[in-house]
PDB file of C-alpha atoms in Angstrom:
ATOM      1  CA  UNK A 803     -37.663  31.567  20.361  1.00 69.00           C
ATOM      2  CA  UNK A 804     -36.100  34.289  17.933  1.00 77.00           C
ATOM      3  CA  UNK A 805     -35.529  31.436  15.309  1.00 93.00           C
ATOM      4  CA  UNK A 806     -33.314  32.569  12.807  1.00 96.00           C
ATOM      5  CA  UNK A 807     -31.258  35.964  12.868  1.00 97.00           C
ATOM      6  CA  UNK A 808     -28.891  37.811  11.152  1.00 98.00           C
ATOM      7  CA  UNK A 809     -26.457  40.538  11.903  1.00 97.00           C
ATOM      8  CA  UNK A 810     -26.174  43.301  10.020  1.00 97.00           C
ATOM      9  CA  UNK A 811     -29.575  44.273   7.958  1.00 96.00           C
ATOM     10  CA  UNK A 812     -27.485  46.204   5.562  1.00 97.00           C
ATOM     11  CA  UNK A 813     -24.152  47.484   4.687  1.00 96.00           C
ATOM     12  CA  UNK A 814     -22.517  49.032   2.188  1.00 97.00           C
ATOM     13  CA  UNK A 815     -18.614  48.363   1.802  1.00 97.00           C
ATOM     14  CA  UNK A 816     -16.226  50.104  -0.434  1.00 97.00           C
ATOM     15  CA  UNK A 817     -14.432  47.160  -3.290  1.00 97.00           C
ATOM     16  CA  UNK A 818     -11.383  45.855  -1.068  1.00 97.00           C
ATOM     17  CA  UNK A 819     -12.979  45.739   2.721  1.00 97.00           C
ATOM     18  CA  UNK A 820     -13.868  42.887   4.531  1.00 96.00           C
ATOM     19  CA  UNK A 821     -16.720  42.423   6.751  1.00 96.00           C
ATOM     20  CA  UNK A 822     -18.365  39.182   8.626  1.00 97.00           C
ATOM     21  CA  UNK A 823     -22.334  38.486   8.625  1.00 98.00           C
ATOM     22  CA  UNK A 824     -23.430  36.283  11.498  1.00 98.00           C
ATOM     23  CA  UNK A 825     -26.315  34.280  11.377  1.00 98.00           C
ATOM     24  CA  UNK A 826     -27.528  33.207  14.998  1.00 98.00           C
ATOM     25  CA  UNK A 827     -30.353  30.340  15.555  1.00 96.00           C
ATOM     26  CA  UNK A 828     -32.049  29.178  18.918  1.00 93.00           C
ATOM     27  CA  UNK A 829     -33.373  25.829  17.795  1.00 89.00           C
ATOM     28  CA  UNK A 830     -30.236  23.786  18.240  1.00 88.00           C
ATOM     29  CA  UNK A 831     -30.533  23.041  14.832  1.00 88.00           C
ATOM     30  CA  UNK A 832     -27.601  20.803  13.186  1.00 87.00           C
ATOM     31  CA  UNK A 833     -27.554  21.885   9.636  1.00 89.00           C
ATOM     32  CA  UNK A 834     -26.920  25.756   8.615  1.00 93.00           C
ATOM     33  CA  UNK A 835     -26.454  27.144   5.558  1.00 95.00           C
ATOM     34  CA  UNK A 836     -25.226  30.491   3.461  1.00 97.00           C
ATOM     35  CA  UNK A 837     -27.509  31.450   0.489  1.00 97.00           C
ATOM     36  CA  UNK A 838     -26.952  34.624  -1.734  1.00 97.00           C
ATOM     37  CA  UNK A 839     -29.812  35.685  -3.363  1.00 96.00           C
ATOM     38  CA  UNK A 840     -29.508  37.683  -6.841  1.00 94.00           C
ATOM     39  CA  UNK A 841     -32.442  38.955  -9.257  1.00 87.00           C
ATOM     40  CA  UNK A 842     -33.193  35.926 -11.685  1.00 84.00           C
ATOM     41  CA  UNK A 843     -30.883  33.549 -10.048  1.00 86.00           C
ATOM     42  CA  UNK A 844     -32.865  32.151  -7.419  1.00 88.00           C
ATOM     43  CA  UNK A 845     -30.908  31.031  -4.422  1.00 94.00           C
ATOM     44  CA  UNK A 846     -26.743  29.721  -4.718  1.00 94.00           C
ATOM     45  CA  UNK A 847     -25.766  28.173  -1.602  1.00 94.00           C
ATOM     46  CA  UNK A 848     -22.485  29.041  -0.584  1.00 96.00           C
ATOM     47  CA  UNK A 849     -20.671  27.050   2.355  1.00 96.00           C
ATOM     48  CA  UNK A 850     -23.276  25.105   4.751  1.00 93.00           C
ATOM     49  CA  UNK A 851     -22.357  22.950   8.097  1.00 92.00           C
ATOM     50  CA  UNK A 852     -23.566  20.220   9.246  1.00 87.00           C
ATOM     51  CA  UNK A 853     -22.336  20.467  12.710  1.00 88.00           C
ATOM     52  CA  UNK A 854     -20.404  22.511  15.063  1.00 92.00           C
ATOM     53  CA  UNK A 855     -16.501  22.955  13.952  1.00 93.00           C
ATOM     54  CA  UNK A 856     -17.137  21.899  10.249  1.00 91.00           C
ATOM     55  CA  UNK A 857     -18.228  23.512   7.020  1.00 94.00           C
ATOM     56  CA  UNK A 858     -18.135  22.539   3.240  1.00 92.00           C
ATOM     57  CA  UNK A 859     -18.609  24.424   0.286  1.00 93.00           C
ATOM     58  CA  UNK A 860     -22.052  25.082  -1.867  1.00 92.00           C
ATOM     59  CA  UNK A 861     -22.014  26.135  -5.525  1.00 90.00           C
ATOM     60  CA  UNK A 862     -20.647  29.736  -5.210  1.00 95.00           C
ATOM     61  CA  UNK A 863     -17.754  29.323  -2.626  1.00 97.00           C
ATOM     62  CA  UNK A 864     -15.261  31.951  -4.086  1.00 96.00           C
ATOM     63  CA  UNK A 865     -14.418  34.763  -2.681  1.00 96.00           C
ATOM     64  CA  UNK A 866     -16.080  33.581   1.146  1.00 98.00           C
ATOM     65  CA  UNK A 867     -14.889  32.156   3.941  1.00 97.00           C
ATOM     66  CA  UNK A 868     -17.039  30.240   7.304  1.00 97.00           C
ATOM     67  CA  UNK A 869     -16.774  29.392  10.349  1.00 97.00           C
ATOM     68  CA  UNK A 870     -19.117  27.376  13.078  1.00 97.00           C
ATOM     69  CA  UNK A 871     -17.133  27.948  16.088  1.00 95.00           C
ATOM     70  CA  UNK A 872     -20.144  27.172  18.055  1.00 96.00           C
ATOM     71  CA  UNK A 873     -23.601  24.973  17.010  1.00 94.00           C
ATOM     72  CA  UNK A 874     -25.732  28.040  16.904  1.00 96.00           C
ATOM     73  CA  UNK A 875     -23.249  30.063  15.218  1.00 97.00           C
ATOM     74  CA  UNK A 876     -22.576  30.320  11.233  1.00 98.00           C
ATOM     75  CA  UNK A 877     -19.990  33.231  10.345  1.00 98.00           C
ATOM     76  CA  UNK A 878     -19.545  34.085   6.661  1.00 98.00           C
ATOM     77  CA  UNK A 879     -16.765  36.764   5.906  1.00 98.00           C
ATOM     78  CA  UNK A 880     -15.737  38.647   2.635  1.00 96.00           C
ATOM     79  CA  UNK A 881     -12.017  38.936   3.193  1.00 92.00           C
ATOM     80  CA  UNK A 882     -12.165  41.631   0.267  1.00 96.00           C
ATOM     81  CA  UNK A 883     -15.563  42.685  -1.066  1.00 96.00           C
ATOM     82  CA  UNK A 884     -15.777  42.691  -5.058  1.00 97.00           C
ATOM     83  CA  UNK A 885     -18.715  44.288  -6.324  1.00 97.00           C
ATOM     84  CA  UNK A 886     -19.938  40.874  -7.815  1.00 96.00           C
ATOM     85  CA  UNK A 887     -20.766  40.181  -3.927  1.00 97.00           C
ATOM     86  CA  UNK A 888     -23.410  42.870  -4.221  1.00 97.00           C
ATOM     87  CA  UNK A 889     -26.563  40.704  -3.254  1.00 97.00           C
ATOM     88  CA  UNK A 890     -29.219  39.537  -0.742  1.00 97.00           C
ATOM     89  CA  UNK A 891     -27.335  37.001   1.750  1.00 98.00           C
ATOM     90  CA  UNK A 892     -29.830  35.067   3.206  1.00 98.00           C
ATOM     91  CA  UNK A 893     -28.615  32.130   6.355  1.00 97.00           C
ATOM     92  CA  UNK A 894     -30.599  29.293   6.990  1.00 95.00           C
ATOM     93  CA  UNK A 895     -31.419  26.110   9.371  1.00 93.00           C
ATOM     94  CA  UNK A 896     -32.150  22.937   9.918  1.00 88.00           C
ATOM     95  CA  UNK A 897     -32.404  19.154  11.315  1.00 75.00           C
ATOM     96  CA  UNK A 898     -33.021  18.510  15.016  1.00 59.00           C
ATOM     97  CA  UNK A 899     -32.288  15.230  15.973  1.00 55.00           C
ATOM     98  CA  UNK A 900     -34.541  14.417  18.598  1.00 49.00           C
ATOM     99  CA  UNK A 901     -33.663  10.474  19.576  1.00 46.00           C
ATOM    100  CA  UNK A 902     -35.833   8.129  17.662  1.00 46.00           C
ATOM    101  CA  UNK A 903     -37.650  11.146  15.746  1.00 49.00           C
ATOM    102  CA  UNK A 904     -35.323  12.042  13.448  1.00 55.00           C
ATOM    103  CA  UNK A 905     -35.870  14.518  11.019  1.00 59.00           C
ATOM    104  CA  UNK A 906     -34.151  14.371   7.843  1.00 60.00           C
ATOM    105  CA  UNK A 907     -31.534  17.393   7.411  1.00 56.00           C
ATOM    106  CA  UNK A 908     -33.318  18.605   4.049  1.00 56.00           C
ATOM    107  CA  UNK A 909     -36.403  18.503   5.903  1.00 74.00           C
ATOM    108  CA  UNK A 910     -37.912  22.715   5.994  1.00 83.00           C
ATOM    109  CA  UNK A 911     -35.182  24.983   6.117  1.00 90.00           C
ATOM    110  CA  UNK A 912     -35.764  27.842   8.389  1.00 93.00           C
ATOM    111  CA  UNK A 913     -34.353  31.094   7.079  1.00 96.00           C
ATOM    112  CA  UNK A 914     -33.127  34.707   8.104  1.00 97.00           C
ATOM    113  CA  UNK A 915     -34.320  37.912   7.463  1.00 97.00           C
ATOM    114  CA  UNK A 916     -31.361  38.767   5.391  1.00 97.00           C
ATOM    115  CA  UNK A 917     -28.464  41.198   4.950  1.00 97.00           C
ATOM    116  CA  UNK A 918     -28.568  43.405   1.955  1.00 97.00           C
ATOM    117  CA  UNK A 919     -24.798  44.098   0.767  1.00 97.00           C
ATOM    118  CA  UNK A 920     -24.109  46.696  -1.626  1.00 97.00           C
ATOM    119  CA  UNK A 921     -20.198  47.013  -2.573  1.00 97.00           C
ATOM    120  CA  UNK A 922     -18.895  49.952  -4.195  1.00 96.00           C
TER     121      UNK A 922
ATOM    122  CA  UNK B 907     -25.051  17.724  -8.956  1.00 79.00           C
ATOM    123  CA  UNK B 908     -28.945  18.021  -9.028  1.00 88.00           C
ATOM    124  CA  UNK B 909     -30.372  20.701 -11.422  1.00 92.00           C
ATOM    125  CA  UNK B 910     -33.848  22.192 -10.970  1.00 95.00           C
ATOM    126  CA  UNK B 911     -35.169  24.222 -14.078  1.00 97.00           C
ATOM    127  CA  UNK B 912     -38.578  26.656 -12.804  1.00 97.00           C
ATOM    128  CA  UNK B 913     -41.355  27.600 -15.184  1.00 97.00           C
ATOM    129  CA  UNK B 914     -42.941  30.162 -15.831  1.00 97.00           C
ATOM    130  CA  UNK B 915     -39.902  32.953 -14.549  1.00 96.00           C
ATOM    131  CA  UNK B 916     -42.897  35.010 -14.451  1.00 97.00           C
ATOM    132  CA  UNK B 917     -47.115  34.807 -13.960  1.00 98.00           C
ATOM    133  CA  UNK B 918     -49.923  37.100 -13.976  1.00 98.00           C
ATOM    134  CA  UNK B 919     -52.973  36.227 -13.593  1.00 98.00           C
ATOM    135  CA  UNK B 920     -56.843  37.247 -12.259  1.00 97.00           C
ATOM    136  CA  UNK B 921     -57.681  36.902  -8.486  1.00 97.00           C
ATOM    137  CA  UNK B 922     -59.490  33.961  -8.470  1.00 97.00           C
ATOM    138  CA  UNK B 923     -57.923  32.050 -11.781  1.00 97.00           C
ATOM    139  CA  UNK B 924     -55.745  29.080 -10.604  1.00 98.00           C
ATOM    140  CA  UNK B 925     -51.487  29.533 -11.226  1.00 98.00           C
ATOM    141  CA  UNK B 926     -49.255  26.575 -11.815  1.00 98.00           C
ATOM    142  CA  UNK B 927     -45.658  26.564 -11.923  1.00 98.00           C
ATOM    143  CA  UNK B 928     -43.471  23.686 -12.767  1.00 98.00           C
ATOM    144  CA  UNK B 929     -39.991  22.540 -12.585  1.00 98.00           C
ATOM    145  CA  UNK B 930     -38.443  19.642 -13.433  1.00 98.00           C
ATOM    146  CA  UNK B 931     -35.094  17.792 -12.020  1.00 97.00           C
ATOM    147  CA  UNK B 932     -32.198  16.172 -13.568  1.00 95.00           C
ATOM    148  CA  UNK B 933     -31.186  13.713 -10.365  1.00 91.00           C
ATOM    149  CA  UNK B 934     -33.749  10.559 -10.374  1.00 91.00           C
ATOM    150  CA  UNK B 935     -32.609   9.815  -6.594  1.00 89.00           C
ATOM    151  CA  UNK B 936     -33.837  12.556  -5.347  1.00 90.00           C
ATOM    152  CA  UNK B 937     -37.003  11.972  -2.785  1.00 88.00           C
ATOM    153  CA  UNK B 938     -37.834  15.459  -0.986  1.00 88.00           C
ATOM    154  CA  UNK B 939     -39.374  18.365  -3.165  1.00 93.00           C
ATOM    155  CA  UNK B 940     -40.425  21.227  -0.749  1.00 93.00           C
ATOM    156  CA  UNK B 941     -41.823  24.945  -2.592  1.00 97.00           C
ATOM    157  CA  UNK B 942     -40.663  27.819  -0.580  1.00 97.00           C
ATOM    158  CA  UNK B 943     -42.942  31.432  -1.017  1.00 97.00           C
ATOM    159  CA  UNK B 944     -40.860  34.652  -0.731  1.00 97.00           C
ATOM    160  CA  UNK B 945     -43.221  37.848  -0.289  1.00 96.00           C
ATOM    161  CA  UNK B 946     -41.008  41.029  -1.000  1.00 94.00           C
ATOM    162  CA  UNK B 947     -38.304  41.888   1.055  1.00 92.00           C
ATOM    163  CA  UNK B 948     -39.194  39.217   3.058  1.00 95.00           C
ATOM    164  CA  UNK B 949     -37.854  35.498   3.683  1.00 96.00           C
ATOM    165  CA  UNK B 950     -38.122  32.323   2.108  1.00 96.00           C
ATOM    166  CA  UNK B 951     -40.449  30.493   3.682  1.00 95.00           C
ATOM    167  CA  UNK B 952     -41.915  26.638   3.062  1.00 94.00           C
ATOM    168  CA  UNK B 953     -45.508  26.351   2.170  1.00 96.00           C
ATOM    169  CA  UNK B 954     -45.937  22.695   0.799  1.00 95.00           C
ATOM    170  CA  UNK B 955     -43.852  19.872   0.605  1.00 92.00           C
ATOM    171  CA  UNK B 956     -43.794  16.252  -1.122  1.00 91.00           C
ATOM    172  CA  UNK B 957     -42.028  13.427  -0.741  1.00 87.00           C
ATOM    173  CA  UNK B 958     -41.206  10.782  -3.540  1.00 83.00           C
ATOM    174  CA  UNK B 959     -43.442   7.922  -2.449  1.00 81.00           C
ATOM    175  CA  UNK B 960     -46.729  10.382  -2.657  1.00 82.00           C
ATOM    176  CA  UNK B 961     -48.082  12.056  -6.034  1.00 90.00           C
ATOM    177  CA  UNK B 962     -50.238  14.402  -5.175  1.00 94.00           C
ATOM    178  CA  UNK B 963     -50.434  16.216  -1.707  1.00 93.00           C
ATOM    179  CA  UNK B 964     -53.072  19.224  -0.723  1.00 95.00           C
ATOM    180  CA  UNK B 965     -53.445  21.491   1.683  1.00 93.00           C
ATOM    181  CA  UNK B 966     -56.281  24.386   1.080  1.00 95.00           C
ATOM    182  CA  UNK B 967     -55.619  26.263  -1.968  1.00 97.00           C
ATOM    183  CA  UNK B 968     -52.361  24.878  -2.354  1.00 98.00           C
ATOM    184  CA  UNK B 969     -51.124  21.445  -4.101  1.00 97.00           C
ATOM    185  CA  UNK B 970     -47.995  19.863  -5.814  1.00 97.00           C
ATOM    186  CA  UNK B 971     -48.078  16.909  -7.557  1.00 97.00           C
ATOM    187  CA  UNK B 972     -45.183  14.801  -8.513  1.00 96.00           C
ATOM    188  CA  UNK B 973     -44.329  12.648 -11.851  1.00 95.00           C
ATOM    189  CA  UNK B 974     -40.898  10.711 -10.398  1.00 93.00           C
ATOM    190  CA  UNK B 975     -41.553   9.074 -14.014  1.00 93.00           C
ATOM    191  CA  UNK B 976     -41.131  12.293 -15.743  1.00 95.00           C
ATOM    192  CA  UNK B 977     -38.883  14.151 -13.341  1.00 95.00           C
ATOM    193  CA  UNK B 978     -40.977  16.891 -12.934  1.00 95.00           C
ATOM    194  CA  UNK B 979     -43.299  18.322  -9.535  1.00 97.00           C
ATOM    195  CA  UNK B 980     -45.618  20.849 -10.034  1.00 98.00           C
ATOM    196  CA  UNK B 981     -47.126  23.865  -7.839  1.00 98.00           C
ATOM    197  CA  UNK B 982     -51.171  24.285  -7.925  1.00 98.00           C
ATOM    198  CA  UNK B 983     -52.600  27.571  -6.508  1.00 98.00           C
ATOM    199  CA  UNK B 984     -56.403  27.467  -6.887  1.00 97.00           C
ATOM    200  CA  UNK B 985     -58.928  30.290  -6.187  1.00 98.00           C
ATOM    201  CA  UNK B 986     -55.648  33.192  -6.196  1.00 98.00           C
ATOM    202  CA  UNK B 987     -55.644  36.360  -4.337  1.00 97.00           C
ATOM    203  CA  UNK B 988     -53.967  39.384  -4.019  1.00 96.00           C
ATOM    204  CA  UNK B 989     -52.036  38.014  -1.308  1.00 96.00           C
ATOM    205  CA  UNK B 990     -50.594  34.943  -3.074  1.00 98.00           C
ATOM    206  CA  UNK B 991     -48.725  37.746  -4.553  1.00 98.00           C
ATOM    207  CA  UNK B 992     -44.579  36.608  -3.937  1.00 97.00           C
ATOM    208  CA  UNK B 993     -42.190  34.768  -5.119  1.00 97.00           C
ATOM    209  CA  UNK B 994     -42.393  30.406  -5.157  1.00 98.00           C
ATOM    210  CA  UNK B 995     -38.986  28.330  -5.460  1.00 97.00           C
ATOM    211  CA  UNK B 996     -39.560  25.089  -6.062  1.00 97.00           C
ATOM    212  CA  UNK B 997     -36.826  22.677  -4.344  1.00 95.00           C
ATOM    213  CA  UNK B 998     -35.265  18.544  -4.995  1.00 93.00           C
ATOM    214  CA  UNK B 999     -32.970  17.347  -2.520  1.00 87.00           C
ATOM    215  CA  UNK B1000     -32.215  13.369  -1.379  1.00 78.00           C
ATOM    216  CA  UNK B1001     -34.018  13.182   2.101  1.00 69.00           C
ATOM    217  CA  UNK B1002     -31.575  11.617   4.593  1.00 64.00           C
ATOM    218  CA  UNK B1003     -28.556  12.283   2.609  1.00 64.00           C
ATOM    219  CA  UNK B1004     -26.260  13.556   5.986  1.00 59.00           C
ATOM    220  CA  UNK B1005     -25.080  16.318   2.977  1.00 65.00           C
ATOM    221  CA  UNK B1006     -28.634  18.182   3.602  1.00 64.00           C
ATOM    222  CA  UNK B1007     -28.834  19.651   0.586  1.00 81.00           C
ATOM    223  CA  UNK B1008     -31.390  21.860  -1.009  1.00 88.00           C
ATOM    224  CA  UNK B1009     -30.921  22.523  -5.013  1.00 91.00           C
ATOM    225  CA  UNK B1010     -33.071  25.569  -6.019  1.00 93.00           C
ATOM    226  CA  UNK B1011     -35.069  26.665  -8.774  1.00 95.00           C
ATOM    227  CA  UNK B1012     -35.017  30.436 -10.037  1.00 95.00           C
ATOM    228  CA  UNK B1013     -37.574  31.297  -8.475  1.00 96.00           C
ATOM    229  CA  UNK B1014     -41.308  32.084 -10.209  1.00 97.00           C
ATOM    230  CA  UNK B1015     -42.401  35.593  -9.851  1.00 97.00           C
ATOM    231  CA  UNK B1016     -46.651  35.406  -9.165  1.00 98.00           C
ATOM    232  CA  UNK B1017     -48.717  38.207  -9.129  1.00 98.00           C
ATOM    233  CA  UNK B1018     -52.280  38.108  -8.801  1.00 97.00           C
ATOM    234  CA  UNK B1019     -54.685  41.609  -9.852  1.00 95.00           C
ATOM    235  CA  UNK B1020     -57.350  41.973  -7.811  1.00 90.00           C
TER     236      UNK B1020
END
């Protein structure tokens, strides 16, 4: 199992483009999540799912959109990349149901390796 | 919303001195309080956990203990070494809640001289 994964490693956008990370897990996991990740700020979720075709926001929605098209699948896009998006985007997993074992969904969260963004 | 305050946002100390971190949380309902180390430029990645109806939970050189009383859950790191060098988050969340949400500290920055 690759676990976790995220597409790009890095990119650097000019103020105005838009891009779309993708975050990719192999555990059939329900629950995914988008973190950014900023010196002294610890991690700010962003949007999270809890289950194929629907997504909510976290703390720090603005300026992102989702999408979970398919269970292993978690898209965020910048629609038009401010340099305030300059951080460390960082996706995340969790919660298998697995009949009477259920595991909670805040149970570990499983993360990516994590895109650095740098907007111009 | 839950809101998890981290102390210290920084700690030095001698390999083989002990580092605790605390953090407190403002939500009395919530029941799951997992620490997460981050070595650089890597991921997050859970190291201990502990759940409301426990106080105190060890595994090696690591243990947390939790005050539900006090609202507050601390991180123990006994015997340190170089490579305890990262960053811990501690973590409060309502275990079963189908929102499956983790509420983050800042984030304690540990390093450990040899």
């Amino acid at each position: 199992n690759a676990g976790v994964t995220q597409t790009p490693k890095f990119r650097v956008l000019k103020t105005g483009q838009s891009m779309t990370l993708l975050c990719a897990q192999d555990m059939n996991h329900e629950y995914m999540y988008w973190y950014r990740q900023d010196p002294g700020m610890g991690l700010r979720l962003i949007h999270y799912s809890v289950g194929e075709g629907t997504t909510a926001k976290g703390e720090v929605p603005d300026g992102y959109n989702v999408s979970r098209l398919k269970k292993q699948n978690f898209l965020l896009g910048l629609e038009s990349a401010a340099p305030s998006q300059t951080s460390v985007y960082f996706c995340a997993s969790s919660y298998t149901s697995l009949g009477t074992d259920r595991r909670s969904p805040t149970d570990e969260q499983y993360f990516g390796p994590g895109t650095r963004l740098t907007v111009t | 919303g839950e809101n998890v305050e981290q102390h210290p946002s920084t700690l030095s100390v001698q390999e083989g001195d002990s580092a605790v971190i605390k953090c407190t949380y403002s939500d009395s309902a919530s029941n799951y309080f997992p620490w997460y180390k981050q070595e650089l430029g890597k991921r997050p990645q859970l190291i201990i956990d502990i759940r409301s109806n426990v106080g105190e939970k060890k595994d090696q050189r690591i243990a947390v203990t939790l005050n539900k009383t006090a609202k507050h859950f601390s991180l123990h790191i006994t015997e340190t070494q170089p490579e305890d060098s990262a960053v811990y988050f501690c973590a409060a969340s309502l275990r079963g809640s189908t929102l499956g949400r983790l509420y983050f500290g800042r984030g304690t920055q540990l390093t450990v001289w040899p």
